Amino acid sequence: SRRSCRRWVSLVLRCREKHLVLLRDGRTLIGFLRSIDQFANLVLHQTVERIHVGKKYGDIPRGIFIVRGENVVLLGEIDLEKENDTVLQQVSIEEILEEQRLQQQAKQEMEKAKTQALKLRGLSIPRVDMLDEY
Amino acid sequence: MFRFQSLDEDCTLEEEEGLVEEEDEIDQFNDDTFGAGAIDDDWQEEHARLAELDEQVRDGEVSVPPTVAPAAAASSPQPSAPPPGLEERGGGDLAESLARLILGTDPAIAGVGAAGLPKRAELPPQHKTLSEALPARPPLLLGYQQQHLRMGTAPLQVNSRSIWDSIGFGPVGVTPGLGPHMEDSSLLSIIKEVGLPKQPPPMRSDERRDLSERVPPPRSSSPVIGSPPVRAVPIGTPPKQPLSHMLNQQIHCPTAVHVRAPIPHRYAHPFPDRLSPNTLLNITNSPLCRPPFPGGVGPVLSQLQRAQLLSSQVGAFPRAGPVPPLLPGGGGGFRPFFGQHPPRVGPHIPPNHGPIRHNTTHLHPQHRRLLTQRLQSRGDRGGRGCERRIRDPYSNLMTQREKDWVARIQMMQLQSTDPYLDDYYYQNYYEKMEKKQERDRDSSSKKEHTTKLITPQVAKLEHTYRPVQFAGSLGKLTVSSVNNPRKMIDAVVTTRSDDEEKREKQVWNKRRQILYTVEKMYSLLLEVQDFEKKFIQTPEEQRDALLDQHKNHTIQLYNTLREKEWDDRVSDEQCLMIMSVRKGKRLVSRLLSFLPPPQAAAVVMAIARNLPALAKKDKQDQVLCWLVEPVSVVVQSLSSSALTDLLQELQGSEGQLPRVLQNKFGVTLLYLILSEGERMQSSDANCQLMDDNRWTELVFSVTRKLLEVPPASLSPPLFTPPNLLSLFSRYVDRQRLELLQEKLQISALSR
């Protein structure tokens, strides 16, 4: 939309603020946006991949990221003052990865149960994430 | 990589040639696609240098660390296989010999060979030191030199029509040695931070001059056929920093610089077709919008300068008021340019700048003000963290110019031909705001100019491309390009509006209906015509039936001509309809002979009545004269009153007779009637023709008209009955008779 394009102008200016990028595969990256181009390809510096599970989150330092523009879902600036007052609790990487694994597991089991139940009733609903492959 | 391989493996002359040329082509395409900055050797060099410099920083000494070897190894796949001829030589000669080798073997560079060699002395210092130290260095050096040469070629393809000219920069590619330097600049700040001074390579003016001779042949672009103009720098490349390197030259290279004076800034023609963000950038950054800086220092300062200022500056950033030229507030993240720029852009646009569309970005001035205010407030807040920001060396990787460029691209998408369609709510919102402002202003009696959004209407440029066609040639052009794709099918699109279609459809429907009627009648007619034959053939018993059938047919035939079921008159409309078709006329002519006399008479009356219309419809076919024979038969069988009626019908309303006279058939009919009347009169003494004055009057008017009508509009009849003269002699005097005679070319003997 035109509004979002206009927001872009202001965003492009502040290339030295911390930015949060949400990617299409669900990853959250936080880093300093160093460069941007017309396709929204991003160069992120000192990037950290933040994994959120419930009320906890963990940061994995990743270094420099170059993200292809088509994979960007949204990009926003982080207000450094407000960054720290959050209800979320930071944990270590191992812990958060463990939490994530558990979460994924639980989700899969639920999906499995659901599809099973549907199968018994003669219905089959395709998984949404599979559709995206096209 | 590719280059190194070729040089190391195939050292034969022919192969070298071919390969190198191929490489040149490939690299040219590479440059065209990615811009002259995208040369892979470049980043390798940079990486190597930086990596080694980082090492230096860490170790604190000029070392020849293993990192250099891996770097060299990384860059050249065969570090262990230097050309055989070089192994013998020592380190210091290595560079020279290598240079000779390359330059000697490559015929393209051969001409530069002589010039190339002494350049060794001018090699960047760091390379020199390293080359002395390490034999593995040469491949890198080799690459670097080649890259220099290559850098020299690529930008020199800049034709006069490139976009860079219009921007008014000096030619970007004038200084080949500054290619790597430009890459340097973004990292310079980093190096500056870490405290390592760097000297950029000096100008290679000689090399450049020689290199200009070996510019590869320009890409074919034929304006006739319409291939797109050659762009040395593709449309999508971000802007470079030409001014920066010019400045740096001044700073670092006191030697005379062969820099073309920047082409005087001229406005690009109004809204060129290929509106690149650079031209937009340029248009909007034209002198109109430029802040009052001294000439030569553009709104964008080089990274170098910013880096310099970084170290020198500590505290106060000027916020308010016009910014002094050399204090951009660079690394601090505060961009006063943007803050100051746009509000001036809006009101600055003079009203007479019709053809040039400034500020096509469509941001309402209020909106822009809001944005900048927000920015400033952020900047104010960010000032507190300025100490932190100073230490952020990577913060200036994107120059303001580049940011503007990207922003412009985005803004270009906002150009619309119909803003109310595309962004209704935005327009409405700001309109309301304007109105509110005006109301407020009026109430407070302040006569401030309320900024209005003037949305430049981007003209819908309809590029109806017509391919080049040579007249009289068979087939199509074989050469096609982006701009003139081959037109495979000459499909003509006929678009008709709904109304037209309806009308046309109606017309066609009607015609079809008429034809259908005619066909039906024809079949009946044929039946009727064949009756006699059939009659003879059928046996006695069935003859009655046949007769009945025949009667029916004839009745049916006549029925179709009738107006309504119960009305015995001939429908004029129907008649006209049928007679409008050629086939219909034929039909009627045949039909007349089979109709019973009264009905035939009625038909003939109808014909006479509608003769002008019929004549008009007959213009294309000209077959009315088919009717003459049957009509004459009918006419001759008419009674006197009927004849009079007929004549009256023929005369019809005022102005009908002249039209009748224009038509051949009409004239013929008239003559027929007259001659019949004459015959009646002359043969039968007591005919009733003279009973009332109608006949006489009619004839009088006819003769009058005949005399009046100019000869040009009097059509010659099919035949002239002989007794016309005697007819006329009854009614007109001698004088007129003679005139008539002359006019109508009737004589006593004419037939």
Tab-separated table of C-alpha atoms in Angstrom, chain B residues 111-463:
chain	number	residue	atom	x	y	z
B	111	GLY	CA	49.812	-2.290	-26.581
B	112	VAL	CA	49.718	-1.212	-23.053
B	113	GLY	CA	52.518	-3.455	-22.146
B	114	ALA	CA	55.123	-0.841	-22.278
B	115	ALA	CA	53.057	1.465	-20.237
B	116	GLY	CA	52.184	-1.234	-17.859
B	117	LEU	CA	55.610	-2.080	-16.802
B	118	PRO	CA	56.779	1.117	-15.289
B	119	LYS	CA	53.594	1.182	-13.338
B	120	ARG	CA	54.999	-1.357	-11.097
B	121	ALA	CA	56.719	1.364	-9.290
B	122	GLU	CA	53.446	3.013	-8.639
B	123	LEU	CA	51.843	0.006	-7.173
B	124	PRO	CA	50.192	0.608	-3.918
B	125	PRO	CA	52.681	0.525	-1.175
B	126	GLN	CA	51.187	-2.307	0.707
B	127	HIS	CA	51.294	-4.508	-2.293
B	128	LYS	CA	54.846	-3.620	-2.900
B	129	THR	CA	55.941	-4.496	0.525
B	130	LEU	CA	54.105	-7.711	0.420
B	131	SER	CA	55.235	-8.635	-2.992
B	132	GLU	CA	58.758	-8.344	-1.887
B	133	ALA	CA	58.089	-10.535	0.978
B	134	LEU	CA	56.195	-13.361	-0.494
B	135	PRO	CA	56.458	-15.161	-3.799
B	136	ALA	CA	52.909	-16.306	-3.492
B	137	ARG	CA	51.805	-12.774	-3.785
B	138	PRO	CA	52.081	-12.397	-7.513
B	139	PRO	CA	48.828	-14.071	-8.380
B	140	LEU	CA	47.079	-11.544	-6.267
B	141	LEU	CA	49.060	-8.792	-7.732
B	142	LEU	CA	48.392	-10.125	-11.111
B	143	GLY	CA	44.750	-10.139	-10.426
B	144	TYR	CA	44.899	-6.696	-9.013
B	145	GLN	CA	46.642	-5.344	-12.012
B	146	GLN	CA	44.333	-7.064	-14.359
B	147	GLN	CA	41.485	-5.775	-12.379
B	148	HIS	CA	42.884	-2.347	-12.728
B	149	LEU	CA	43.002	-2.751	-16.412
B	150	ARG	CA	39.580	-4.168	-16.411
B	151	MET	CA	38.319	-1.392	-14.316
B	152	GLY	CA	39.778	0.805	-16.875
B	153	THR	CA	37.834	-0.761	-19.656
B	154	ALA	CA	34.477	-1.147	-18.127
B	155	PRO	CA	33.708	2.397	-17.252
B	156	LEU	CA	35.142	3.653	-20.461
B	157	GLN	CA	32.253	2.148	-22.241
B	158	VAL	CA	30.299	5.001	-20.919
B	159	ASN	CA	28.837	6.494	-24.007
B	160	SER	CA	27.741	9.991	-24.103
B	161	ARG	CA	24.187	8.951	-23.689
B	162	SER	CA	24.633	7.202	-20.405
B	163	ILE	CA	22.592	8.368	-17.520
B	164	TRP	CA	25.633	9.423	-15.662
B	165	ASP	CA	26.176	12.225	-18.079
B	166	SER	CA	22.858	13.656	-17.461
B	167	ILE	CA	23.526	13.679	-13.821
B	168	GLY	CA	26.392	15.970	-14.400
B	169	PHE	CA	29.011	13.941	-12.761
B	170	GLY	CA	32.396	13.639	-14.116
B	171	PRO	CA	32.765	10.395	-15.917
B	172	VAL	CA	32.742	7.749	-13.341
B	173	GLY	CA	35.238	5.597	-14.998
B	174	VAL	CA	37.874	8.123	-15.663
B	175	THR	CA	40.115	6.827	-13.012
B	176	PRO	CA	40.425	3.147	-13.189
B	177	GLY	CA	42.543	2.993	-10.175
B	178	LEU	CA	39.752	4.312	-8.101
B	179	GLY	CA	37.580	1.301	-8.498
B	180	PRO	CA	39.007	-0.457	-5.571
B	181	HIS	CA	39.286	2.805	-3.887
B	182	MET	CA	35.572	3.311	-3.998
B	183	GLU	CA	35.116	-0.015	-2.404
B	184	ASP	CA	37.655	1.104	0.085
B	185	SER	CA	35.691	4.098	1.081
B	186	SER	CA	32.927	2.254	2.797
B	187	LEU	CA	35.436	0.371	4.825
B	188	LEU	CA	37.646	3.322	5.246
B	189	SER	CA	35.754	4.440	8.201
B	190	ILE	CA	36.454	1.158	9.821
B	191	ILE	CA	40.092	1.460	9.102
B	192	LYS	CA	40.054	4.977	10.275
B	193	GLU	CA	38.615	3.849	13.478
B	194	VAL	CA	41.240	1.301	14.020
B	195	GLY	CA	43.783	3.931	13.321
B	196	LEU	CA	45.484	2.720	10.232
B	197	PRO	CA	46.040	5.390	7.697
B	198	LYS	CA	45.683	4.325	4.164
B	199	GLN	CA	46.881	5.806	0.985
B	200	PRO	CA	44.746	5.151	-1.995
B	201	PRO	CA	46.531	4.132	-5.143
B	202	PRO	CA	47.712	7.029	-7.218
B	203	MET	CA	46.183	7.992	-10.477
B	204	ARG	CA	47.058	5.949	-13.400
B	205	SER	CA	46.582	8.513	-16.030
B	206	ASP	CA	48.878	6.949	-18.573
B	207	GLU	CA	47.287	3.622	-18.242
B	208	ARG	CA	43.928	5.062	-18.650
B	209	ARG	CA	44.848	6.887	-21.767
B	210	ASP	CA	46.222	3.793	-23.319
B	211	LEU	CA	43.374	1.723	-22.214
B	212	SER	CA	40.997	3.928	-24.004
B	213	GLU	CA	42.317	2.475	-27.187
B	214	ARG	CA	41.420	-0.984	-26.236
B	215	VAL	CA	37.820	-0.376	-25.472
B	216	PRO	CA	35.932	-3.370	-26.695
B	217	PRO	CA	33.633	-2.814	-29.586
B	218	PRO	CA	30.442	-1.183	-28.527
B	219	ARG	CA	27.347	-3.235	-28.375
B	220	SER	CA	25.257	-2.933	-31.412
B	221	SER	CA	22.416	-0.630	-30.897
B	222	SER	CA	20.576	0.333	-33.954
B	223	PRO	CA	18.206	3.215	-33.531
B	224	VAL	CA	16.486	2.305	-36.751
B	225	ILE	CA	15.561	-1.127	-35.706
B	226	GLY	CA	15.005	-0.013	-32.227
B	227	SER	CA	17.222	-1.902	-29.916
B	228	PRO	CA	17.569	-0.266	-26.551
B	229	PRO	CA	20.368	2.206	-26.134
B	230	VAL	CA	23.521	0.803	-24.726
B	231	ARG	CA	23.876	1.445	-21.120
B	232	ALA	CA	27.280	1.058	-19.733
B	233	VAL	CA	25.764	1.118	-16.335
B	234	PRO	CA	22.523	-0.800	-16.149
B	235	ILE	CA	19.453	0.968	-15.099
B	236	GLY	CA	19.172	-0.659	-11.737
B	237	THR	CA	22.539	0.162	-10.293
B	238	PRO	CA	22.671	2.301	-7.253
B	239	PRO	CA	24.475	5.557	-7.517
B	240	LYS	CA	28.141	5.701	-7.002
B	241	GLN	CA	29.960	8.442	-5.309
B	242	PRO	CA	31.689	10.284	-8.006
B	243	LEU	CA	32.211	13.469	-6.184
B	244	SER	CA	33.908	11.711	-3.386
B	245	HIS	CA	36.636	10.329	-5.496
B	246	MET	CA	37.139	13.622	-7.143
B	247	LEU	CA	37.615	15.183	-3.812
B	248	ASN	CA	39.930	12.483	-2.756
B	249	GLN	CA	42.002	13.066	-5.799
B	250	GLN	CA	42.392	16.593	-4.786
B	251	ILE	CA	43.342	15.579	-1.370
B	252	HIS	CA	45.638	12.777	-2.115
B	253	CYS	CA	46.822	13.241	-5.640
B	254	PRO	CA	48.317	16.574	-6.159
B	255	THR	CA	49.395	15.496	-9.608
B	256	ALA	CA	47.493	16.766	-12.560
B	257	VAL	CA	44.373	14.846	-13.018
B	258	HIS	CA	42.814	14.171	-16.346
B	259	VAL	CA	39.347	14.631	-15.247
B	260	ARG	CA	36.825	15.878	-17.661
B	261	ALA	CA	35.085	18.914	-16.395
B	262	PRO	CA	31.717	17.871	-15.139
B	263	ILE	CA	29.191	18.215	-17.829
B	264	PRO	CA	27.101	21.256	-17.133
B	265	HIS	CA	23.999	20.220	-15.475
B	266	ARG	CA	21.080	20.079	-17.746
B	267	TYR	CA	17.616	19.002	-17.070
B	268	ALA	CA	16.659	15.658	-18.337
B	269	HIS	CA	13.910	15.894	-20.861
B	270	PRO	CA	10.573	15.972	-19.135
B	271	PHE	CA	9.672	12.643	-17.825
B	272	PRO	CA	11.768	10.408	-19.931
B	273	ASP	CA	10.408	7.034	-20.623
B	274	ARG	CA	12.965	5.183	-18.712
B	275	LEU	CA	12.766	7.025	-15.519
B	276	SER	CA	15.427	5.605	-13.370
B	277	PRO	CA	15.706	6.497	-9.765
B	278	ASN	CA	18.912	8.175	-10.598
B	279	THR	CA	17.310	10.612	-12.921
B	280	LEU	CA	14.596	11.191	-10.432
B	281	LEU	CA	17.166	11.673	-7.797
B	282	ASN	CA	18.904	14.032	-10.048
B	283	ILE	CA	15.832	15.956	-10.933
B	284	THR	CA	14.828	16.360	-7.403
B	285	ASN	CA	18.324	17.139	-6.352
B	286	SER	CA	18.762	19.690	-9.019
B	287	PRO	CA	20.172	23.086	-8.155
B	288	LEU	CA	16.703	24.035	-7.164
B	289	CYS	CA	16.763	21.744	-4.270
B	290	ARG	CA	20.381	21.797	-3.437
B	291	PRO	CA	21.262	23.365	-0.176
B	292	PRO	CA	23.594	26.295	-0.377
B	293	PHE	CA	26.821	24.443	-0.351
B	294	PRO	CA	29.914	25.555	-2.127
B	295	GLY	CA	30.162	24.086	-5.544
B	296	GLY	CA	32.068	20.904	-5.708
B	297	VAL	CA	30.774	19.654	-2.448
B	298	GLY	CA	27.562	17.945	-3.096
B	299	PRO	CA	24.948	17.098	-0.600
B	300	VAL	CA	26.662	13.821	-0.121
B	301	LEU	CA	29.986	13.871	1.511
B	302	SER	CA	32.370	11.080	1.097
B	303	GLN	CA	32.806	8.440	3.644
B	304	LEU	CA	36.327	9.551	3.996
B	305	GLN	CA	35.357	12.967	5.045
B	306	ARG	CA	32.801	11.700	7.380
B	307	ALA	CA	35.290	9.372	8.843
B	308	GLN	CA	37.662	12.218	9.280
B	309	LEU	CA	35.050	14.194	10.985
B	310	LEU	CA	34.150	11.327	13.178
B	311	SER	CA	37.471	11.376	14.825
B	312	SER	CA	37.580	15.097	15.041
B	313	GLN	CA	34.121	15.600	16.334
B	314	VAL	CA	33.041	14.778	19.745
B	315	GLY	CA	30.195	16.763	20.965
B	316	ALA	CA	27.746	19.254	19.810
B	317	PHE	CA	25.827	18.524	16.700
B	318	PRO	CA	24.215	21.551	15.280
B	319	ARG	CA	20.573	20.852	15.081
B	320	ALA	CA	18.697	23.928	14.347
B	321	GLY	CA	19.133	26.244	11.460
B	322	PRO	CA	20.978	25.674	8.226
B	323	VAL	CA	23.737	23.227	8.604
B	324	PRO	CA	27.207	24.420	7.881
B	325	PRO	CA	28.495	22.634	4.870
B	326	LEU	CA	31.158	20.408	6.244
B	327	LEU	CA	29.324	19.158	9.250
B	328	PRO	CA	26.964	16.566	8.106
B	329	GLY	CA	26.628	15.076	11.533
B	330	GLY	CA	27.778	11.969	9.833
B	331	GLY	CA	28.304	9.033	12.070
B	332	GLY	CA	26.006	10.361	14.673
B	333	GLY	CA	23.081	9.152	12.743
B	334	PHE	CA	21.554	12.530	12.468
B	335	ARG	CA	20.675	13.572	9.029
B	336	PRO	CA	19.863	17.188	8.940
B	337	PHE	CA	19.748	17.062	5.185
B	338	PHE	CA	16.571	15.281	5.155
B	339	GLY	CA	15.247	17.475	7.820
B	340	GLN	CA	15.947	20.585	5.885
B	341	HIS	CA	15.465	19.418	2.404
B	342	PRO	CA	11.906	18.507	1.849
B	343	PRO	CA	10.054	21.402	3.325
B	344	ARG	CA	11.998	23.556	1.033
B	345	VAL	CA	11.362	21.365	-1.896
B	346	GLY	CA	7.657	21.799	-1.727
B	347	PRO	CA	7.177	25.535	-1.680
B	348	HIS	CA	10.228	26.017	-3.793
B	349	ILE	CA	8.749	24.582	-6.867
B	350	PRO	CA	8.102	27.557	-9.070
B	351	PRO	CA	4.821	27.432	-10.858
B	352	ASN	CA	6.330	27.779	-14.258
B	353	HIS	CA	8.156	24.532	-14.057
B	354	GLY	CA	5.617	22.916	-16.204
B	355	PRO	CA	7.522	20.389	-18.216
B	356	ILE	CA	9.785	19.227	-15.435
B	357	ARG	CA	8.094	17.307	-12.765
B	358	HIS	CA	9.823	17.904	-9.531
B	359	ASN	CA	8.855	16.078	-6.514
B	360	THR	CA	6.877	13.365	-7.997
B	361	THR	CA	7.093	11.539	-4.790
B	362	HIS	CA	3.607	12.405	-3.792
B	363	LEU	CA	4.202	12.897	-0.193
B	364	HIS	CA	1.945	15.548	0.999
B	365	PRO	CA	3.991	18.377	2.483
B	366	GLN	CA	2.268	17.916	5.766
B	367	HIS	CA	3.085	14.330	5.711
B	368	ARG	CA	6.680	14.999	5.040
B	369	ARG	CA	6.796	17.482	7.812
B	370	LEU	CA	5.398	14.921	10.159
B	371	LEU	CA	7.990	12.451	9.139
B	372	THR	CA	10.828	14.855	9.576
B	373	GLN	CA	9.537	15.980	12.899
B	374	ARG	CA	9.434	12.458	14.026
B	375	LEU	CA	12.900	11.981	12.727
B	376	GLN	CA	14.185	14.992	14.511
B	377	SER	CA	12.659	13.967	17.755
B	378	ARG	CA	14.260	10.635	17.366
B	379	GLY	CA	17.452	12.287	16.549
B	380	ASP	CA	17.231	14.369	19.624
B	381	ARG	CA	16.726	11.339	21.658
B	382	GLY	CA	19.498	9.636	19.841
B	383	GLY	CA	21.817	12.458	20.675
B	384	ARG	CA	22.036	11.087	24.108
B	385	GLY	CA	23.466	7.920	22.761
B	386	CYS	CA	25.808	9.798	20.553
B	387	GLU	CA	28.840	8.591	22.307
B	388	ARG	CA	27.734	5.113	21.646
B	389	ARG	CA	27.049	5.891	18.075
B	390	ILE	CA	30.365	7.409	17.407
B	391	ARG	CA	31.900	4.084	17.984
B	392	ASP	CA	29.691	2.411	15.451
B	393	PRO	CA	31.963	2.281	12.463
B	394	TYR	CA	29.583	0.465	10.226
B	395	SER	CA	26.909	2.986	10.432
B	396	ASN	CA	27.654	4.693	7.180
B	397	LEU	CA	27.651	1.787	4.866
B	398	MET	CA	24.794	3.318	3.016
B	399	THR	CA	25.282	6.830	1.957
B	400	GLN	CA	22.471	9.242	2.114
B	401	ARG	CA	22.471	9.218	-1.615
B	402	GLU	CA	21.896	5.548	-1.750
B	403	LYS	CA	19.147	5.763	0.755
B	404	ASP	CA	17.493	8.455	-1.210
B	405	TRP	CA	17.875	6.365	-4.265
B	406	VAL	CA	16.116	3.420	-2.722
B	407	ALA	CA	13.481	5.664	-1.328
B	408	ARG	CA	12.966	7.176	-4.724
B	409	ILE	CA	12.472	3.824	-6.242
B	410	GLN	CA	9.805	3.135	-3.727
B	411	MET	CA	8.272	6.466	-4.362
B	412	MET	CA	8.219	5.870	-8.031
B	413	GLN	CA	5.813	3.092	-7.392
B	414	LEU	CA	3.519	5.596	-5.877
B	415	GLN	CA	3.188	7.501	-9.073
B	416	SER	CA	-0.235	7.017	-10.293
B	417	THR	CA	-2.392	8.365	-12.987
B	418	ASP	CA	-5.371	8.461	-10.773
B	419	PRO	CA	-4.524	9.220	-7.162
B	420	TYR	CA	-8.119	9.176	-6.133
B	421	LEU	CA	-8.447	5.706	-7.386
B	422	ASP	CA	-5.255	4.378	-5.947
B	423	ASP	CA	-5.126	6.079	-2.632
B	424	TYR	CA	-8.475	7.448	-1.858
B	425	TYR	CA	-8.179	7.619	1.855
B	426	TYR	CA	-4.844	9.290	1.846
B	427	GLN	CA	-6.059	12.003	-0.471
B	428	ASN	CA	-9.193	12.513	1.508
B	429	TYR	CA	-7.423	12.655	4.800
B	430	TYR	CA	-5.059	15.333	3.682
B	431	GLU	CA	-7.738	17.250	1.966
B	432	LYS	CA	-9.677	17.370	5.167
B	433	MET	CA	-6.617	18.442	6.996
B	434	GLU	CA	-6.017	21.221	4.528
B	435	LYS	CA	-9.551	22.416	4.874
B	436	LYS	CA	-9.308	22.341	8.587
B	437	GLN	CA	-6.109	24.303	8.454
B	438	GLU	CA	-7.641	26.879	6.237
B	439	ARG	CA	-10.554	27.233	8.538
B	440	ASP	CA	-8.257	27.604	11.475
B	441	ARG	CA	-6.122	30.061	9.662
B	442	ASP	CA	-9.050	32.121	8.622
B	443	SER	CA	-10.317	32.199	12.124
B	444	SER	CA	-6.983	33.289	13.472
B	445	SER	CA	-6.605	35.771	10.644
B	446	LYS	CA	-3.186	34.619	9.750
B	447	LYS	CA	-2.486	34.651	6.096
B	448	GLU	CA	-0.204	31.728	5.936
B	449	HIS	CA	0.053	29.789	2.821
B	450	THR	CA	-1.511	26.420	3.412
B	451	THR	CA	0.529	23.838	1.727
B	452	LYS	CA	-1.473	21.965	-0.753
B	453	LEU	CA	-0.646	18.747	-2.292
B	454	ILE	CA	-0.246	19.147	-5.955
B	455	THR	CA	-0.168	15.717	-7.315
B	456	PRO	CA	1.505	15.737	-10.626
B	457	GLN	CA	-0.468	13.635	-12.965
B	458	VAL	CA	1.731	11.166	-14.600
B	459	ALA	CA	0.594	11.078	-18.124
B	460	LYS	CA	-0.408	7.679	-19.247
B	461	LEU	CA	2.242	7.108	-21.741
B	462	GLU	CA	0.741	4.800	-24.224
B	463	HIS	CA	3.511	3.276	-26.095
